[in-house]
Structures are given as structure tokens and as C-alpha cells.
CSV table of C-alpha atoms in Angstrom, one decimal:
chain,number,residue,atom,x,y,z
Y,1,UNK,CA,-0.4,-0.1,-0.1
Y,2,UNK,CA,2.7,2.5,0.6
Y,3,UNK,CA,4.5,1.7,-2.6
Y,4,UNK,CA,1.2,2.2,-4.4
Y,5,UNK,CA,0.6,5.6,-2.5
Y,6,UNK,CA,3.5,6.6,-3.1
Y,7,UNK,CA,3.1,6.5,-6.6
Y,8,UNK,CA,2.7,8.7,-9.5
Y,9,UNK,CA,-0.8,7.6,-10.1
Y,10,UNK,CA,-2.3,5.7,-6.8
Y,11,UNK,CA,-6.1,6.8,-7.8
Y,12,UNK,CA,-5.5,5.2,-11.0
Y,13,UNK,CA,-4.1,1.4,-9.8
Y,14,UNK,CA,-7.7,-0.3,-9.2
Y,15,UNK,CA,-6.6,-3.9,-8.6
Y,16,UNK,CA,-3.8,-5.9,-8.1
Y,17,UNK,CA,-4.1,-9.9,-7.8
Y,18,UNK,CA,-2.0,-12.1,-6.0
Y,19,UNK,CA,-0.5,-15.7,-7.0
Y,20,UNK,CA,1.2,-18.1,-4.6
Y,21,UNK,CA,3.0,-20.9,-5.4
Y,22,UNK,CA,4.7,-22.9,-2.5
Y,23,UNK,CA,8.0,-21.7,-2.6
Y,24,UNK,CA,7.2,-18.0,-4.5
Y,25,UNK,CA,4.8,-15.5,-4.2
Y,26,UNK,CA,3.8,-13.2,-7.4
Y,27,UNK,CA,1.8,-10.7,-7.5
Y,28,UNK,CA,0.1,-8.3,-10.7
Y,29,UNK,CA,-0.5,-4.8,-11.0
Y,30,UNK,CA,-3.2,-3.6,-13.1
Y,31,UNK,CA,-2.5,0.3,-14.0
Y,32,UNK,CA,-5.2,2.7,-15.9
Y,33,UNK,CA,-2.8,4.6,-17.2
Y,34,UNK,CA,0.9,4.8,-17.9
Y,35,UNK,CA,3.7,4.3,-15.2
Y,36,UNK,CA,6.6,6.7,-14.9
Y,37,UNK,CA,9.9,5.9,-15.1
Y,38,UNK,CA,10.1,6.8,-11.1
Y,39,UNK,CA,6.9,4.3,-10.3
Y,40,UNK,CA,8.5,1.1,-12.2
Y,41,UNK,CA,11.6,1.8,-10.5
Y,42,UNK,CA,9.5,1.7,-7.1
Y,43,UNK,CA,7.7,-1.4,-8.4
Y,44,UNK,CA,11.4,-3.1,-9.0
Y,45,UNK,CA,12.9,-2.4,-6.2
Y,46,UNK,CA,9.8,-3.5,-4.3
Y,47,UNK,CA,10.5,-7.3,-5.7
Y,48,UNK,CA,14.4,-7.9,-4.0
Y,49,UNK,CA,12.8,-6.4,-0.7
Y,50,UNK,CA,10.6,-8.5,-0.3
Y,51,UNK,CA,11.7,-11.6,-3.0
Y,52,UNK,CA,7.9,-10.8,-4.3
Y,53,UNK,CA,7.8,-11.6,-8.4
Y,54,UNK,CA,6.5,-8.3,-9.8
Y,55,UNK,CA,3.9,-8.4,-12.9
Y,56,UNK,CA,2.7,-4.9,-14.6
Y,57,UNK,CA,-0.9,-4.8,-16.4
Y,58,UNK,CA,-1.5,-2.2,-18.3
Y,59,UNK,CA,-4.5,-3.2,-20.4
Y,60,UNK,CA,-5.8,-6.6,-20.7
Y,61,UNK,CA,-4.6,-10.3,-19.8
Y,62,UNK,CA,-2.0,-10.1,-23.0
Y,63,UNK,CA,-0.9,-6.9,-21.6
Y,64,UNK,CA,0.5,-9.4,-18.4
Y,65,UNK,CA,4.7,-9.0,-18.0
Y,66,UNK,CA,6.6,-9.3,-15.3
Y,67,UNK,CA,9.6,-6.5,-14.2
Y,68,UNK,CA,12.0,-8.5,-11.3
Y,69,UNK,CA,13.2,-10.6,-12.0
Y,70,UNK,CA,14.2,-10.5,-15.5
Y,71,UNK,CA,15.0,-13.9,-16.0
Y,72,UNK,CA,14.6,-17.2,-14.8
Y,73,UNK,CA,11.5,-19.0,-15.1
Y,74,UNK,CA,8.2,-17.7,-14.3
Y,75,UNK,CA,6.2,-20.9,-13.5
Y,76,UNK,CA,4.8,-21.5,-9.4
Y,77,UNK,CA,4.0,-24.3,-8.7
Y,78,UNK,CA,1.9,-26.2,-5.7
Y,79,UNK,CA,2.8,-29.4,-4.4
Y,80,UNK,CA,0.7,-32.8,-3.0
Y,81,UNK,CA,3.4,-34.3,-1.0
Y,82,UNK,CA,1.3,-37.3,-0.2
Y,83,UNK,CA,1.0,-38.3,-3.6
Y,84,UNK,CA,4.7,-37.4,-4.5
Y,85,UNK,CA,3.0,-34.6,-7.0
Y,86,UNK,CA,4.2,-30.9,-8.1
Y,87,UNK,CA,1.8,-28.6,-10.1
Y,88,UNK,CA,3.3,-25.8,-12.6
Y,89,UNK,CA,1.5,-23.0,-12.8
Y,90,UNK,CA,1.7,-19.3,-14.4
Y,91,UNK,CA,0.6,-16.6,-12.8
Y,92,UNK,CA,-2.4,-16.0,-15.1
Y,93,UNK,CA,-3.8,-19.6,-14.6
Y,94,UNK,CA,-6.3,-20.4,-12.4
Y,95,UNK,CA,-6.0,-22.3,-9.3
Y,96,UNK,CA,-7.4,-22.8,-5.9
Y,97,UNK,CA,-7.3,-19.8,-3.8
Y,98,UNK,CA,-6.6,-21.8,-0.6
Y,99,UNK,CA,-3.5,-24.5,-1.0
Y,100,UNK,CA,-3.9,-25.8,2.3
Y,101,UNK,CA,-8.0,-27.0,1.9
Y,102,UNK,CA,-6.8,-27.6,-1.9
Y,103,UNK,CA,-4.8,-30.3,-0.5
Y,104,UNK,CA,-7.0,-31.9,1.8
Y,105,UNK,CA,-9.6,-31.5,-0.7
Y,106,UNK,CA,-7.8,-33.7,-3.5
Y,107,UNK,CA,-7.1,-36.1,-0.7
Y,108,UNK,CA,-10.4,-36.6,0.5
Y,109,UNK,CA,-11.0,-36.9,-3.1
Y,110,UNK,CA,-9.1,-40.3,-3.3
Y,111,UNK,CA,-10.4,-41.2,-0.3
Y,112,UNK,CA,-14.0,-41.6,-1.6
Y,113,UNK,CA,-12.9,-42.5,-5.2
Y,114,UNK,CA,-11.2,-45.5,-3.4
Y,115,UNK,CA,-9.3,-46.3,-6.8
Y,116,UNK,CA,-8.4,-50.0,-7.7
Y,117,UNK,CA,-6.1,-49.3,-10.7
Y,118,UNK,CA,-8.8,-49.9,-13.1
Y,119,UNK,CA,-10.4,-47.0,-13.9
Y,120,UNK,CA,-11.1,-45.1,-16.6
Y,121,UNK,CA,-11.2,-41.4,-14.9
Y,122,UNK,CA,-13.2,-38.2,-17.5
Y,123,UNK,CA,-11.8,-34.9,-15.6
Y,124,UNK,CA,-14.8,-32.2,-16.9
Y,125,UNK,CA,-13.6,-28.5,-16.2
Y,126,UNK,CA,-10.4,-30.2,-15.0
Y,127,UNK,CA,-8.3,-26.5,-15.2
Y,128,UNK,CA,-4.5,-27.9,-14.8
Y,129,UNK,CA,-5.0,-31.0,-13.6
Y,130,UNK,CA,-5.7,-30.5,-9.8
Y,131,UNK,CA,-7.6,-34.1,-9.5
Y,132,UNK,CA,-6.6,-35.1,-13.3
Y,133,UNK,CA,-3.1,-35.5,-11.6
Y,134,UNK,CA,-4.2,-37.2,-8.7
Y,135,UNK,CA,-6.6,-39.7,-10.2
Y,136,UNK,CA,-3.5,-41.1,-12.7
Y,137,UNK,CA,-1.6,-41.6,-9.6
Y,138,UNK,CA,-4.4,-44.4,-8.5
Y,139,UNK,CA,-6.0,-45.3,-12.1
Y,140,UNK,CA,-5.4,-46.8,-14.7
Y,141,UNK,CA,-6.6,-43.9,-17.6
Y,142,UNK,CA,-7.7,-40.0,-17.1
Y,143,UNK,CA,-9.0,-37.8,-19.4
Y,144,UNK,CA,-9.2,-33.5,-18.4
Y,145,UNK,CA,-11.8,-32.1,-19.9
Y,146,UNK,CA,-11.1,-28.2,-20.0
Y,147,UNK,CA,-12.2,-24.6,-21.9
Y,148,UNK,CA,-9.0,-23.4,-22.4
Y,149,UNK,CA,-6.7,-24.9,-24.9
Y,150,UNK,CA,-3.6,-23.1,-22.5
Y,151,UNK,CA,-4.8,-25.3,-19.5
Y,152,UNK,CA,-5.0,-28.3,-21.9
Y,153,UNK,CA,-1.3,-28.1,-22.6
Y,154,UNK,CA,-0.4,-27.1,-19.2
Y,155,UNK,CA,-2.5,-30.7,-17.9
Y,156,UNK,CA,-0.2,-32.6,-20.4
Y,157,UNK,CA,3.0,-30.4,-19.3
Y,158,UNK,CA,2.3,-31.3,-15.6
Y,159,UNK,CA,1.5,-35.0,-16.4
Y,160,UNK,CA,4.7,-35.1,-18.1
Y,161,UNK,CA,6.5,-33.2,-15.3
Y,162,UNK,CA,5.2,-35.4,-12.8
Y,163,UNK,CA,6.4,-38.8,-14.9
Y,164,UNK,CA,2.3,-39.4,-15.6
Y,165,UNK,CA,2.0,-41.9,-19.1
Y,166,UNK,CA,-2.0,-42.2,-18.9
Y,167,UNK,CA,-3.3,-38.7,-18.9
Y,168,UNK,CA,-4.4,-37.4,-21.7
Y,169,UNK,CA,-6.7,-33.9,-22.2
Y,170,UNK,CA,-9.3,-32.7,-24.6
Y,171,UNK,CA,-10.1,-28.7,-24.8
Y,172,UNK,CA,-13.9,-28.4,-25.3
Y,173,UNK,CA,-16.3,-25.9,-24.4
Y,174,UNK,CA,-18.9,-28.0,-22.3
Y,175,UNK,CA,-21.6,-25.6,-22.2
Y,176,UNK,CA,-22.0,-26.9,-25.5
Y,177,UNK,CA,-23.4,-30.0,-27.3
Y,178,UNK,CA,-21.4,-32.6,-26.7
Y,179,UNK,CA,-23.2,-35.8,-28.6
Y,180,UNK,CA,-20.8,-36.2,-31.6
Y,181,UNK,CA,-17.5,-35.5,-29.3
Y,182,UNK,CA,-14.9,-38.4,-29.0
Y,183,UNK,CA,-14.9,-38.2,-25.6
Y,184,UNK,CA,-18.4,-38.3,-25.2
Y,185,UNK,CA,-18.6,-41.6,-26.5
Y,186,UNK,CA,-15.8,-43.3,-25.0
Y,187,UNK,CA,-15.9,-45.7,-22.6
Y,188,UNK,CA,-15.5,-44.6,-18.7
Y,189,UNK,CA,-17.0,-45.7,-15.0
Y,190,UNK,CA,-15.4,-42.7,-13.3
Y,191,UNK,CA,-16.9,-39.0,-13.8
Y,192,UNK,CA,-14.9,-36.0,-11.9
Y,193,UNK,CA,-17.2,-32.8,-11.9
Y,194,UNK,CA,-15.6,-29.5,-10.9
Y,195,UNK,CA,-17.8,-26.8,-12.5
Y,196,UNK,CA,-17.3,-23.6,-12.1
Y,197,UNK,CA,-20.2,-21.5,-10.0
Y,198,UNK,CA,-22.8,-21.9,-12.8
Y,199,UNK,CA,-22.6,-25.7,-12.4
Y,200,UNK,CA,-22.6,-28.2,-15.0
Y,201,UNK,CA,-26.3,-28.8,-15.7
Y,202,UNK,CA,-26.0,-28.9,-19.7
Y,203,UNK,CA,-22.9,-31.2,-19.9
Y,204,UNK,CA,-24.7,-33.6,-17.1
Y,205,UNK,CA,-28.1,-33.6,-18.8
Y,206,UNK,CA,-26.3,-34.5,-22.1
Y,207,UNK,CA,-23.3,-36.6,-21.2
Y,208,UNK,CA,-24.4,-40.4,-22.0
Y,209,UNK,CA,-24.7,-41.6,-18.1
Y,210,UNK,CA,-25.0,-45.0,-17.8
Y,211,UNK,CA,-21.2,-45.7,-18.4
Y,212,UNK,CA,-20.3,-44.4,-15.2
Y,213,UNK,CA,-20.7,-46.1,-11.8
Y,214,UNK,CA,-19.8,-43.0,-9.8
Y,215,UNK,CA,-19.8,-39.3,-10.1
Y,216,UNK,CA,-17.7,-37.5,-7.8
Y,217,UNK,CA,-18.8,-33.3,-8.1
Y,218,UNK,CA,-16.8,-30.8,-6.4
Y,219,UNK,CA,-19.0,-27.5,-6.4
Y,220,UNK,CA,-18.4,-23.5,-5.0
Y,221,UNK,CA,-21.8,-23.1,-5.2
Y,222,UNK,CA,-24.2,-25.0,-3.2
Y,223,UNK,CA,-27.2,-23.4,-5.0
Y,224,UNK,CA,-26.3,-25.4,-8.6
Y,225,UNK,CA,-24.8,-28.2,-6.9
Y,226,UNK,CA,-28.7,-28.8,-5.4
Y,227,UNK,CA,-29.6,-28.2,-9.4
Y,228,UNK,CA,-27.2,-30.4,-10.6
Y,229,UNK,CA,-27.5,-33.2,-7.9
Y,230,UNK,CA,-31.3,-33.5,-8.6
Y,231,UNK,CA,-30.2,-34.6,-12.5
Y,232,UNK,CA,-27.8,-37.3,-11.2
Y,233,UNK,CA,-30.5,-38.8,-8.8
Y,234,UNK,CA,-33.4,-38.4,-12.1
Y,235,UNK,CA,-30.5,-40.0,-14.3
Y,236,UNK,CA,-29.8,-43.4,-11.5
Y,237,UNK,CA,-27.3,-42.2,-9.1
Y,238,UNK,CA,-27.5,-42.1,-5.0
Y,239,UNK,CA,-25.9,-40.1,-3.0
Y,240,UNK,CA,-23.4,-41.7,-0.5
Y,241,UNK,CA,-21.4,-39.1,0.8
Y,242,UNK,CA,-21.0,-34.6,1.0
Y,243,UNK,CA,-18.8,-32.3,3.0
Y,244,UNK,CA,-18.0,-29.2,3.1
Y,245,UNK,CA,-14.9,-27.8,2.8
Y,246,UNK,CA,-13.8,-23.6,4.2
Y,247,UNK,CA,-12.1,-22.9,1.1
Y,248,UNK,CA,-12.9,-19.4,1.4
Y,249,UNK,CA,-12.3,-18.4,5.1
Y,250,UNK,CA,-14.2,-15.4,6.4
Y,251,UNK,CA,-16.4,-14.8,3.7
Y,252,UNK,CA,-19.8,-16.7,3.2
Y,253,UNK,CA,-18.5,-19.2,0.1
Y,254,UNK,CA,-18.5,-23.0,0.7
Y,255,UNK,CA,-16.7,-25.4,-0.9
Y,256,UNK,CA,-18.7,-29.1,-0.9
Y,257,UNK,CA,-18.0,-32.6,-2.4
Y,258,UNK,CA,-20.2,-34.9,-3.2
Y,259,UNK,CA,-20.1,-38.4,-4.3
Y,260,UNK,CA,-22.9,-40.5,-6.1
Y,261,UNK,CA,-22.9,-43.9,-7.2
Y,262,UNK,CA,-25.3,-45.6,-9.4
Y,263,UNK,CA,-28.2,-47.2,-7.8
Y,264,UNK,CA,-28.6,-50.7,-6.8
Y,265,UNK,CA,-24.2,-50.5,-6.5
Y,266,UNK,CA,-22.9,-50.7,-3.2
Y,267,UNK,CA,-21.6,-46.8,-1.7
């Protein structure tokens, strides 16, 4: 705050984003007008003083660039030590906001799914592979689906980084019709769904569901989870487990995780 107040345009710096890895913290400073050379020097000096990576954003997301340090890797990392996984991500990538809760959530998901090593898993809204890679340490094969080509490449890069050869990923907008897409016709037995706040209504209504024995649904919006749970129940599943995680402390928002199994099978 003191650094921003010392700039020539403190009222034209409306936003600072923070991206935290296990080893490095990065900040992205959005500024609506050009910074003076003295302003830039203030931020450049902030880097070595704090150890933070410093980025500026003069316009849209494509304008984000790092001013300190000037060289070296730009990727941040987070780890799930129990699984021996290290995830690499860029400062502009979406990641879960609470690293400690995310680690517990991923491990809880694996406990619920109790993979035996033969399962074929479809992971929808997979992001950079948060659940995809974790599932791949226990299941036979995992396919992640995400709308962004950049994030799909991140899944593949992270799989290679962790020596996982049983991971594939496809770029596709899951709000669009899926019937003709190859992944919708392939044989899977486990479905993981981690959608945005709007939920997964379209894909759950369109996806052939008879192949799935289990569905793990991770939600940041209880209202759309309740709506989509009704879709799954109508399509032959029953909820066997439901938990809530305080992913967003001191806010009204919570993260939920529910396991559905096909009716007539053991939960």
C-alpha cells in the first residue's frame, strides 16, 4: 500500500492480484494509465525487498509482463506431497485459492473414489489438472476436459513433469452440445466434475451416463450443486457422501464435495 501511495497515479491502480505458489509469491499490478519511470523503479525495488515476483498489467490479460526478476522461470508450483505431485502454473492461471484446503480436498477425493488401479476416469472442467493428475496416480487412465487450450497444455505438461503417462486432455466448451465429440462416446467408469459457479447442468443432461458407476462432484456453489444433484438422481444415481470445506475463510462461500453412485451398487 505504501508503494502504491508513493506512485504518481495511486488512484489509477485499481487492482492487485496475488498468485501464491509453495515457494514464490507473485503480484500483478493493474494500472489504468502509464506508469512513470520513477513508478516502475518503485515496483522494481519492491521485488528484491520482498522476494515477490512483480508483474504489471497496463491493459488486458495479454499485456501482463514481469518486471522483476527479469530472467528465470515464470512458473509457480504447488505440491501434494502425499502423492509425490508437483503442479506448475503461470501467474494468470486459475488455481484454488486455499492451498492447504485444496491439498486436503484432493486427498479426500481419492479416499472417496478408492481407485483399484483399473478405472478409466473422465475429469470435466479439469483446469490445470488438479484432480486429473491426482487420479492418474491411482487409476488406469484419466482424460481431462477444459475449455482453454492453454490449460489443456498445462495438464499435459504437468503430467509429463510428474512422469504420468496415463493422462490425456481435450479442449472443449462443456456448455456446448457434446453428443458427437469422441470423449462423450468413450468408455469411462468414473466421472469427476468440478465446474464454475454456474454448475454443470448442460453436460450432465447431455452426457451418456449409464457407463459411470460413480460421480464425484466438487462445487463452489451449493445452489447449483443441489440443482445438478437432482439431475444425477433423475439419471439413476444416489448420493452417498457429502462434505463441506472452508475454502474461503471469513466469507459466506464454501466448497462442497459429493459422491454419487449408480443406484443398485454399493456406496
